[in-house]
Amino acid sequence: MSRIYDRVAYIGLGLIASSMIHAGRRAGLQGEVVGTARSPETRAIARQDGLCDIVTDTAAEAVRDADLVVLCVPVGAMGRVAAEIGPHLKPGATVSDVGSVKRAVIDAVAPHLPEGVHFIPAHPLAGTEHSGPRSGFAELFENRYTLIVPDGEVDPTALARLEQFWIGMGANVEMMEPEHHDLTLMVTSHAPHLIAYTMVGVADDLRRVTDSEVIKYSAAGFRDFTRIAASDPTMWRDVFLNNKEATMEILGRFIEELMSLQRAIRTGDGDHLHDYFTRTRAIRRGIIEAGQDTDAPDFGRGAKGAGE
Ligand code: NAP
C-alpha cells in the first residue's frame, strides 16, 4: 500500500498510538511521524526508541503542518487537547481520535476545531490490558473492526483517506452513528469490563478471608476476569464517566437478568437455567463463526489483541 498522509501527528503515545505508528510504518502509509505525550518520561522513551521521527514537547507544536492528527489520550482529556491544538491546525487537515466513547468526545472536541478542518472520530475495537509507548505492536488491528463514527456529514475525500489508512493497518472498517456506537460498545466491551472489575474486587475481599486460595486455585474464568480487570484505570474511569446514559441502561438490564437467575436458583428452576445457558452458548459460537475469536480453550491468556 502507498503513502496516504505525508505527516501524521499522534497526541498521546500509549498502546493505541504506538500500535498505529508500527502498523502505519510497516505498510508505508505515513510519511513523517510526529508525536507528543504529556509526561517527559514518555517523550524520553519515544525519543530513545525512535518511535516517532520527531517528538515535540507540546501538542500545539506536534500538529503544525500535519495532514492527519490522531488524538490518542484518555476520553476525559480529549477536550483539553483539542483546545490546545485548534489554533495550530493546518487548513484542510483531518483530526481523528481513537476514544472508546464517541458522543462525549465529539461534544468535547468539535467546538475547538476551526472551519476547514475535517473531524472524523474513530474507534479501533482492539486492545490489550497493557499501556504505554512500549506496549504497541503492528498486528494489533489485524482482522479487528475499526468503527468510523462521524457526527453527520463529512467530506467524502477526507473520509475515504482515513478509511484507507485503517484498512492499510489491517482493520475491517465500518461506519456507525455516535449514539449507536456508545450503546453497542457498552454491551460488548464496557459493561463486561465493569463486571470483571467487580468480580475481581469481590475475590479480593474473599482473599482476606481465605488467605491466598483465590489466587492459588484460580480457574480459567476468574483468570480471564483478572486480565480484563488489569486494564488501565484512567482509561476505564473516563469511559464510564463519559458514557453514563448507556452504562445506566445496560447495568439496569444486567441487574434484572442477574436477579432472574438468582430467583431460578432459589426456586430450583433448572429449566430456566438450562435454557438461558443454551442461548448464551450460541452467542459464543456466533463470535467464532464471525472470525472474531478462536475456539482454543485458553482464550484470553497470551492472546494478543483480544481486548476492547
Ligand atoms: P495509554 O497506553 O494509557 O496511553 C495514554 C496516553 O495518553 C499516554 O501517552 C499519556 O501520556 C496520555 N495522557 C494520559 N492522560 C492524559 C491527560 N490528562 N492529558 C494529556 N495526555 C494524557 O492509553 P491507550 O490504551 O493507548 O488509550 C488511548 C485512547 O484509546 C483512550 O481514549 C482509550 O479509550 C482508547 N482505546 C483504548 C483501547 C485499549 O484497549 N487500551 C482500545 C481502543 C481505544 P503519559 O504517557 O505521558 O502519561
CSV table of C-alpha atoms and ligand atoms in Angstrom, one decimal:
chain,number,residue,atom,x,y,z
A,1,MET,CA,0.0,0.0,0.0
A,2,SER,CA,1.3,3.5,-0.7
A,3,ARG,CA,1.5,6.6,1.4
A,4,ILE,CA,-1.8,8.2,2.4
A,5,TYR,CA,-0.6,11.1,4.6
A,6,ASP,CA,2.7,12.9,4.4
A,7,ARG,CA,2.7,13.9,8.0
A,8,VAL,CA,0.8,12.3,10.9
A,9,ALA,CA,0.8,13.7,14.4
A,10,TYR,CA,-0.1,11.4,17.4
A,11,ILE,CA,-1.2,13.2,20.6
A,12,GLY,CA,-0.6,10.7,23.4
A,13,LEU,CA,1.9,7.8,22.8
A,14,GLY,CA,0.4,4.8,24.6
A,15,LEU,CA,-0.8,1.4,23.4
A,16,ILE,CA,-3.0,2.6,20.6
A,17,ALA,CA,-0.8,5.3,19.2
A,18,SER,CA,2.3,3.2,19.3
A,19,SER,CA,0.5,0.3,17.6
A,20,MET,CA,-0.8,2.7,14.9
A,21,ILE,CA,2.8,4.0,14.4
A,22,HIS,CA,4.2,0.5,14.0
A,23,ALA,CA,1.3,-0.7,11.7
A,24,GLY,CA,1.4,2.5,9.6
A,25,ARG,CA,5.2,2.3,9.1
A,26,ARG,CA,5.0,-1.4,8.2
A,27,ALA,CA,2.5,-0.6,5.5
A,28,GLY,CA,4.2,2.6,4.4
A,29,LEU,CA,1.0,4.6,5.0
A,30,GLN,CA,2.5,7.7,6.6
A,31,GLY,CA,5.5,9.9,5.7
A,32,GLU,CA,6.7,11.7,8.7
A,33,VAL,CA,5.5,10.7,12.2
A,34,VAL,CA,5.3,13.3,14.8
A,35,GLY,CA,4.3,12.5,18.4
A,36,THR,CA,3.9,14.0,21.8
A,37,ALA,CA,2.9,12.9,25.3
A,38,ARG,CA,2.0,14.6,28.5
A,39,SER,CA,5.0,13.4,30.6
A,40,PRO,CA,8.7,14.0,30.0
A,41,GLU,CA,9.2,10.2,30.7
A,42,THR,CA,7.0,9.0,27.9
A,43,ARG,CA,8.6,11.6,25.5
A,44,ALA,CA,12.0,10.4,26.5
A,45,ILE,CA,11.1,6.7,25.8
A,46,ALA,CA,9.7,7.7,22.4
A,47,ARG,CA,12.9,9.5,21.5
A,48,GLN,CA,15.1,6.8,22.8
A,49,ASP,CA,13.2,4.1,20.9
A,50,GLY,CA,12.9,6.1,17.7
A,51,LEU,CA,9.1,5.6,17.9
A,52,CYS,CA,8.5,8.8,16.0
A,53,ASP,CA,10.6,10.8,13.6
A,54,ILE,CA,10.0,13.9,15.7
A,55,VAL,CA,8.9,14.1,19.3
A,56,THR,CA,7.7,17.5,20.4
A,57,ASP,CA,7.2,18.8,23.9
A,58,THR,CA,3.7,20.2,23.2
A,59,ALA,CA,0.7,19.1,21.3
A,60,ALA,CA,0.5,22.6,19.6
A,61,GLU,CA,3.9,22.0,18.1
A,62,ALA,CA,3.2,18.4,17.1
A,63,VAL,CA,0.2,19.3,14.9
A,64,ARG,CA,1.8,22.0,12.9
A,65,ASP,CA,1.7,21.0,9.2
A,66,ALA,CA,0.2,17.6,10.0
A,67,ASP,CA,-2.2,16.2,7.4
A,68,LEU,CA,-3.7,13.8,9.9
A,69,VAL,CA,-3.8,14.4,13.7
A,70,VAL,CA,-4.9,11.4,15.9
A,71,LEU,CA,-5.9,12.1,19.5
A,72,CYS,CA,-4.8,9.0,21.5
A,73,VAL,CA,-5.3,10.3,25.1
A,74,PRO,CA,-8.0,9.1,27.6
A,75,VAL,CA,-11.5,10.2,26.7
A,76,GLY,CA,-11.7,12.8,29.5
A,77,ALA,CA,-8.6,14.6,28.2
A,78,MET,CA,-9.7,14.9,24.6
A,79,GLY,CA,-11.4,18.3,25.0
A,80,ARG,CA,-8.4,20.0,26.6
A,81,VAL,CA,-6.1,18.6,23.9
A,82,ALA,CA,-8.5,19.9,21.2
A,83,ALA,CA,-8.5,23.4,22.7
A,84,GLU,CA,-4.7,23.4,22.7
A,85,ILE,CA,-4.2,22.3,19.1
A,86,GLY,CA,-7.2,24.1,17.5
A,87,PRO,CA,-5.4,27.3,16.6
A,88,HIS,CA,-2.4,25.4,15.2
A,89,LEU,CA,-4.1,23.0,12.8
A,90,LYS,CA,-3.3,23.2,9.1
A,91,PRO,CA,-6.3,24.1,6.9
A,92,GLY,CA,-7.7,21.0,5.3
A,93,ALA,CA,-6.2,18.7,7.9
A,94,THR,CA,-8.1,15.7,9.3
A,95,VAL,CA,-8.5,15.3,13.0
A,96,SER,CA,-9.4,11.9,14.3
A,97,ASP,CA,-9.4,10.2,17.6
A,98,VAL,CA,-9.4,6.6,19.0
A,99,GLY,CA,-11.5,7.2,22.1
A,100,SER,CA,-13.7,4.3,23.4
A,101,VAL,CA,-16.7,6.6,23.8
A,102,LYS,CA,-17.9,8.8,20.9
A,103,ARG,CA,-20.7,11.2,21.8
A,104,ALA,CA,-18.9,12.8,24.7
A,105,VAL,CA,-15.6,13.1,22.7
A,106,ILE,CA,-17.4,14.7,19.7
A,107,ASP,CA,-19.1,17.2,22.0
A,108,ALA,CA,-15.8,18.0,23.8
A,109,VAL,CA,-13.6,18.2,20.7
A,110,ALA,CA,-15.7,19.6,17.8
A,111,PRO,CA,-16.2,23.2,19.2
A,112,HIS,CA,-12.4,23.7,19.3
A,113,LEU,CA,-11.7,22.8,15.7
A,114,PRO,CA,-11.6,25.6,13.1
A,115,GLU,CA,-13.6,25.7,9.8
A,116,GLY,CA,-11.9,23.8,7.0
A,117,VAL,CA,-10.6,21.1,9.3
A,118,HIS,CA,-12.3,17.7,8.9
A,119,PHE,CA,-13.2,16.0,12.2
A,120,ILE,CA,-13.7,12.3,11.7
A,121,PRO,CA,-13.9,10.3,15.0
A,122,ALA,CA,-13.0,6.6,15.0
A,123,HIS,CA,-12.6,3.7,17.4
A,124,PRO,CA,-10.4,0.7,16.8
A,125,LEU,CA,-12.0,-2.4,18.6
A,126,ALA,CA,-8.7,-3.8,19.5
A,127,GLY,CA,-6.6,-3.5,22.7
A,128,THR,CA,-4.8,-5.3,25.4
A,129,GLU,CA,-4.5,-4.8,29.2
A,130,HIS,CA,-1.1,-3.2,28.6
A,131,SER,CA,-0.4,0.5,28.2
A,132,GLY,CA,2.4,3.0,27.4
A,133,PRO,CA,4.7,3.6,24.5
A,134,ARG,CA,6.3,0.2,24.6
A,135,SER,CA,3.1,-1.8,24.6
A,136,GLY,CA,2.2,-1.3,21.0
A,137,PHE,CA,2.7,-3.8,18.1
A,138,ALA,CA,2.0,-3.6,14.4
A,139,GLU,CA,-0.5,-6.5,14.4
A,140,LEU,CA,-2.9,-5.1,16.9
A,141,PHE,CA,-5.6,-4.0,14.4
A,142,GLU,CA,-5.4,-7.0,12.1
A,143,ASN,CA,-8.8,-8.5,11.4
A,144,ARG,CA,-10.3,-6.3,14.1
A,145,TYR,CA,-13.0,-3.8,13.4
A,146,THR,CA,-12.4,0.0,13.4
A,147,LEU,CA,-15.6,2.0,13.6
A,148,ILE,CA,-15.6,5.4,11.9
A,149,VAL,CA,-18.2,7.5,13.7
A,150,PRO,CA,-18.8,10.9,12.1
A,151,ASP,CA,-21.3,13.3,13.6
A,152,GLY,CA,-23.4,13.9,10.4
A,153,GLU,CA,-21.9,14.8,7.0
A,154,VAL,CA,-18.2,14.8,6.4
A,155,ASP,CA,-16.0,15.4,3.4
A,156,PRO,CA,-16.1,12.2,1.3
A,157,THR,CA,-12.4,12.5,0.2
A,158,ALA,CA,-11.2,13.0,3.8
A,159,LEU,CA,-13.3,10.1,4.9
A,160,ALA,CA,-12.1,7.8,2.1
A,161,ARG,CA,-8.4,8.6,3.1
A,162,LEU,CA,-9.0,7.8,6.7
A,163,GLU,CA,-10.8,4.6,5.8
A,164,GLN,CA,-7.8,3.6,3.6
A,165,PHE,CA,-5.4,4.4,6.4
A,166,TRP,CA,-7.2,2.0,8.8
A,167,ILE,CA,-7.6,-0.7,6.1
A,168,GLY,CA,-3.8,-0.4,5.4
A,169,MET,CA,-3.2,-1.1,9.1
A,170,GLY,CA,-5.1,-4.4,8.7
A,171,ALA,CA,-8.5,-3.3,10.1
A,172,ASN,CA,-12.0,-4.0,8.8
A,173,VAL,CA,-13.7,-0.6,8.7
A,174,GLU,CA,-17.4,0.1,9.3
A,175,MET,CA,-19.4,3.3,9.8
A,176,MET,CA,-21.6,3.9,12.8
A,177,GLU,CA,-23.6,6.7,14.4
A,178,PRO,CA,-22.3,8.0,17.7
A,179,GLU,CA,-25.2,7.1,19.9
A,180,HIS,CA,-25.5,3.6,18.4
A,181,HIS,CA,-21.7,3.2,19.0
A,182,ASP,CA,-21.9,4.1,22.6
A,183,LEU,CA,-24.8,1.7,23.4
A,184,THR,CA,-23.3,-1.2,21.3
A,185,LEU,CA,-19.8,-0.8,23.0
A,186,MET,CA,-21.4,-0.6,26.4
A,187,VAL,CA,-22.8,-4.2,25.8
A,188,THR,CA,-19.8,-5.6,24.0
A,189,SER,CA,-16.9,-4.1,26.0
A,190,HIS,CA,-17.7,-1.5,28.7
A,191,ALA,CA,-20.2,-3.5,30.8
A,192,PRO,CA,-18.0,-6.7,30.6
A,193,HIS,CA,-15.1,-4.6,32.0
A,194,LEU,CA,-17.2,-3.3,34.8
A,195,ILE,CA,-18.4,-6.8,35.7
A,196,ALA,CA,-14.8,-8.1,35.6
A,197,TYR,CA,-13.7,-5.3,37.9
A,198,THR,CA,-16.5,-6.1,40.3
A,199,MET,CA,-15.8,-9.9,40.2
A,200,VAL,CA,-12.1,-9.4,40.9
A,201,GLY,CA,-13.0,-6.9,43.6
A,202,VAL,CA,-15.2,-9.5,45.3
A,203,ALA,CA,-12.5,-12.1,45.1
A,204,ASP,CA,-10.0,-9.6,46.6
A,205,ASP,CA,-12.4,-9.2,49.6
A,206,LEU,CA,-12.7,-13.0,49.8
A,207,ARG,CA,-8.9,-13.4,49.7
A,208,ARG,CA,-8.7,-11.7,53.1
A,209,VAL,CA,-10.9,-14.4,54.5
A,210,THR,CA,-9.5,-17.4,52.7
A,211,ASP,CA,-5.9,-16.3,52.6
A,212,SER,CA,-4.5,-16.9,49.1
A,213,GLU,CA,-6.9,-19.6,47.9
A,214,VAL,CA,-8.5,-17.3,45.3
A,215,ILE,CA,-5.1,-16.9,43.6
A,216,LYS,CA,-3.9,-20.4,44.1
A,217,TYR,CA,-7.0,-22.2,42.8
A,218,SER,CA,-8.0,-19.5,40.3
A,219,ALA,CA,-9.6,-21.3,37.4
A,220,ALA,CA,-9.9,-20.2,33.8
A,221,GLY,CA,-13.0,-18.0,34.3
A,222,PHE,CA,-11.5,-16.0,37.1
A,223,ARG,CA,-8.1,-15.6,35.4
A,224,ASP,CA,-9.8,-14.2,32.3
A,225,PHE,CA,-11.6,-11.7,34.6
A,226,THR,CA,-8.3,-10.6,36.2
A,227,ARG,CA,-6.8,-10.0,32.8
A,228,ILE,CA,-9.6,-7.7,31.8
A,229,ALA,CA,-9.6,-6.1,35.3
A,230,ALA,CA,-5.9,-5.2,34.8
A,231,SER,CA,-6.8,-2.7,32.1
A,232,ASP,CA,-5.7,0.9,32.5
A,233,PRO,CA,-7.6,2.6,35.4
A,234,THR,CA,-7.6,6.1,33.9
A,235,MET,CA,-8.9,4.9,30.6
A,236,TRP,CA,-11.8,3.0,32.2
A,237,ARG,CA,-12.7,5.7,34.7
A,238,ASP,CA,-13.1,8.1,31.8
A,239,VAL,CA,-15.1,5.6,29.7
A,240,PHE,CA,-17.8,5.2,32.4
A,241,LEU,CA,-17.9,8.9,33.3
A,242,ASN,CA,-18.3,9.8,29.7
A,243,ASN,CA,-20.9,7.1,28.7
A,244,LYS,CA,-23.2,7.4,31.7
A,245,GLU,CA,-26.5,7.0,29.9
A,246,ALA,CA,-25.6,3.7,28.2
A,247,THR,CA,-24.0,2.5,31.4
A,248,MET,CA,-27.2,3.0,33.4
A,249,GLU,CA,-29.3,1.4,30.7
A,250,ILE,CA,-27.2,-1.7,30.4
A,251,LEU,CA,-26.5,-2.1,34.1
A,252,GLY,CA,-30.2,-1.9,34.8
A,253,ARG,CA,-30.8,-4.7,32.4
A,254,PHE,CA,-27.9,-6.7,33.7
A,255,ILE,CA,-29.2,-6.5,37.3
A,256,GLU,CA,-32.7,-7.7,36.1
A,257,GLU,CA,-31.2,-10.7,34.4
A,258,LEU,CA,-29.0,-11.5,37.4
A,259,MET,CA,-32.0,-11.4,39.6
A,260,SER,CA,-33.9,-13.7,37.3
A,261,LEU,CA,-31.1,-16.2,37.5
A,262,GLN,CA,-30.9,-15.7,41.3
A,263,ARG,CA,-34.6,-16.5,41.5
A,264,ALA,CA,-34.3,-19.6,39.3
A,265,ILE,CA,-31.5,-20.9,41.5
A,266,ARG,CA,-33.5,-20.2,44.7
A,267,THR,CA,-36.7,-21.9,43.4
A,268,GLY,CA,-34.8,-24.8,41.8
A,269,ASP,CA,-35.9,-23.8,38.3
A,270,GLY,CA,-33.4,-25.9,36.3
A,271,ASP,CA,-35.2,-25.5,33.0
A,272,HIS,CA,-34.8,-21.7,33.2
A,273,LEU,CA,-31.1,-22.0,33.9
A,274,HIS,CA,-30.5,-24.6,31.2
A,275,ASP,CA,-32.4,-22.5,28.5
A,276,TYR,CA,-30.5,-19.4,29.5
A,277,PHE,CA,-27.1,-21.1,29.3
A,278,THR,CA,-28.0,-22.7,26.0
A,279,ARG,CA,-28.9,-19.3,24.5
A,280,THR,CA,-25.6,-17.7,25.6
A,281,ARG,CA,-23.6,-20.6,24.3
A,282,ALA,CA,-25.0,-19.9,20.8
A,283,ILE,CA,-23.7,-16.3,21.0
A,284,ARG,CA,-20.2,-17.6,21.7
A,285,ARG,CA,-20.5,-19.9,18.6
A,286,GLY,CA,-21.6,-16.9,16.5
A,287,ILE,CA,-18.5,-14.9,17.5
A,288,ILE,CA,-16.2,-17.8,16.5
A,289,GLU,CA,-18.1,-18.2,13.2
A,290,ALA,CA,-17.7,-14.5,12.5
A,291,GLY,CA,-13.9,-14.9,12.8
A,292,GLN,CA,-13.6,-12.7,15.8
A,293,ASP,CA,-12.1,-15.3,18.1
A,294,THR,CA,-10.8,-18.9,18.0
A,295,ASP,CA,-12.3,-21.8,19.9
A,296,ALA,CA,-8.9,-22.5,21.5
A,297,PRO,CA,-9.6,-23.5,25.1
A,298,ASP,CA,-7.1,-21.0,26.5
A,299,PHE,CA,-8.8,-17.9,25.1
A,300,GLY,CA,-7.8,-14.8,26.8
A,301,ARG,CA,-4.4,-15.8,28.1
A,302,GLY,CA,-1.5,-14.9,25.9
A,303,ALA,CA,-3.8,-13.9,23.0
A,304,LYS,CA,-2.7,-10.6,21.6
A,305,GLY,CA,-5.2,-8.1,20.5
A,306,ALA,CA,-8.2,-9.8,22.2
A,307,GLY,CA,-9.3,-6.8,24.1
A,308,GLU,CA,-11.8,-3.9,23.8
B,1,NAP,P1,-2.3,4.5,27.3
B,1,NAP,O1,-1.4,3.4,26.8
B,1,NAP,O2,-2.5,4.6,28.7
B,1,NAP,O3,-1.7,5.9,26.8
B,1,NAP,C1,-2.4,7.1,27.0
B,1,NAP,C2,-1.5,8.3,26.5
B,1,NAP,O4,-2.3,9.5,26.8
B,1,NAP,C3,-0.2,8.5,27.2
B,1,NAP,O5,0.7,8.9,26.3
B,1,NAP,C4,-0.4,9.5,28.3
B,1,NAP,O6,0.7,10.3,28.5
B,1,NAP,C5,-1.5,10.4,27.6
B,1,NAP,N1,-2.4,11.0,28.7
B,1,NAP,C6,-2.9,10.4,29.7
B,1,NAP,N2,-3.6,11.3,30.4
B,1,NAP,C7,-3.5,12.5,29.8
B,1,NAP,C8,-4.0,13.8,30.0
B,1,NAP,N3,-4.8,14.1,31.1
B,1,NAP,N4,-3.7,14.8,29.1
B,1,NAP,C9,-2.9,14.5,28.1
B,1,NAP,N5,-2.4,13.3,27.8
B,1,NAP,C10,-2.7,12.3,28.6
B,1,NAP,O7,-3.7,4.5,26.6
B,1,NAP,P2,-4.3,3.8,25.3
B,1,NAP,O8,-4.7,2.4,25.7
B,1,NAP,O9,-3.4,4.0,24.1
B,1,NAP,O10,-5.6,4.6,25.1
B,1,NAP,C11,-5.7,5.8,24.4
B,1,NAP,C12,-7.1,6.0,23.9
B,1,NAP,O11,-7.5,4.9,23.1
B,1,NAP,C13,-8.2,6.2,25.0
B,1,NAP,O12,-9.1,7.2,24.7
B,1,NAP,C14,-8.9,4.8,25.0
B,1,NAP,O13,-10.3,5.0,25.4
B,1,NAP,C15,-8.8,4.4,23.6
B,1,NAP,N6,-8.7,3.0,23.3
B,1,NAP,C16,-8.1,2.1,24.1
B,1,NAP,C17,-8.1,0.7,23.9
B,1,NAP,C18,-7.4,-0.2,24.8
B,1,NAP,O14,-7.7,-1.4,24.9
B,1,NAP,N7,-6.3,0.2,25.5
B,1,NAP,C19,-8.7,0.2,22.8
B,1,NAP,C20,-9.4,1.1,21.9
B,1,NAP,C21,-9.4,2.5,22.2
B,1,NAP,P3,1.8,9.9,29.5
B,1,NAP,O15,2.4,8.6,29.0
B,1,NAP,O16,2.8,10.9,29.4
B,1,NAP,O17,1.2,9.7,30.8
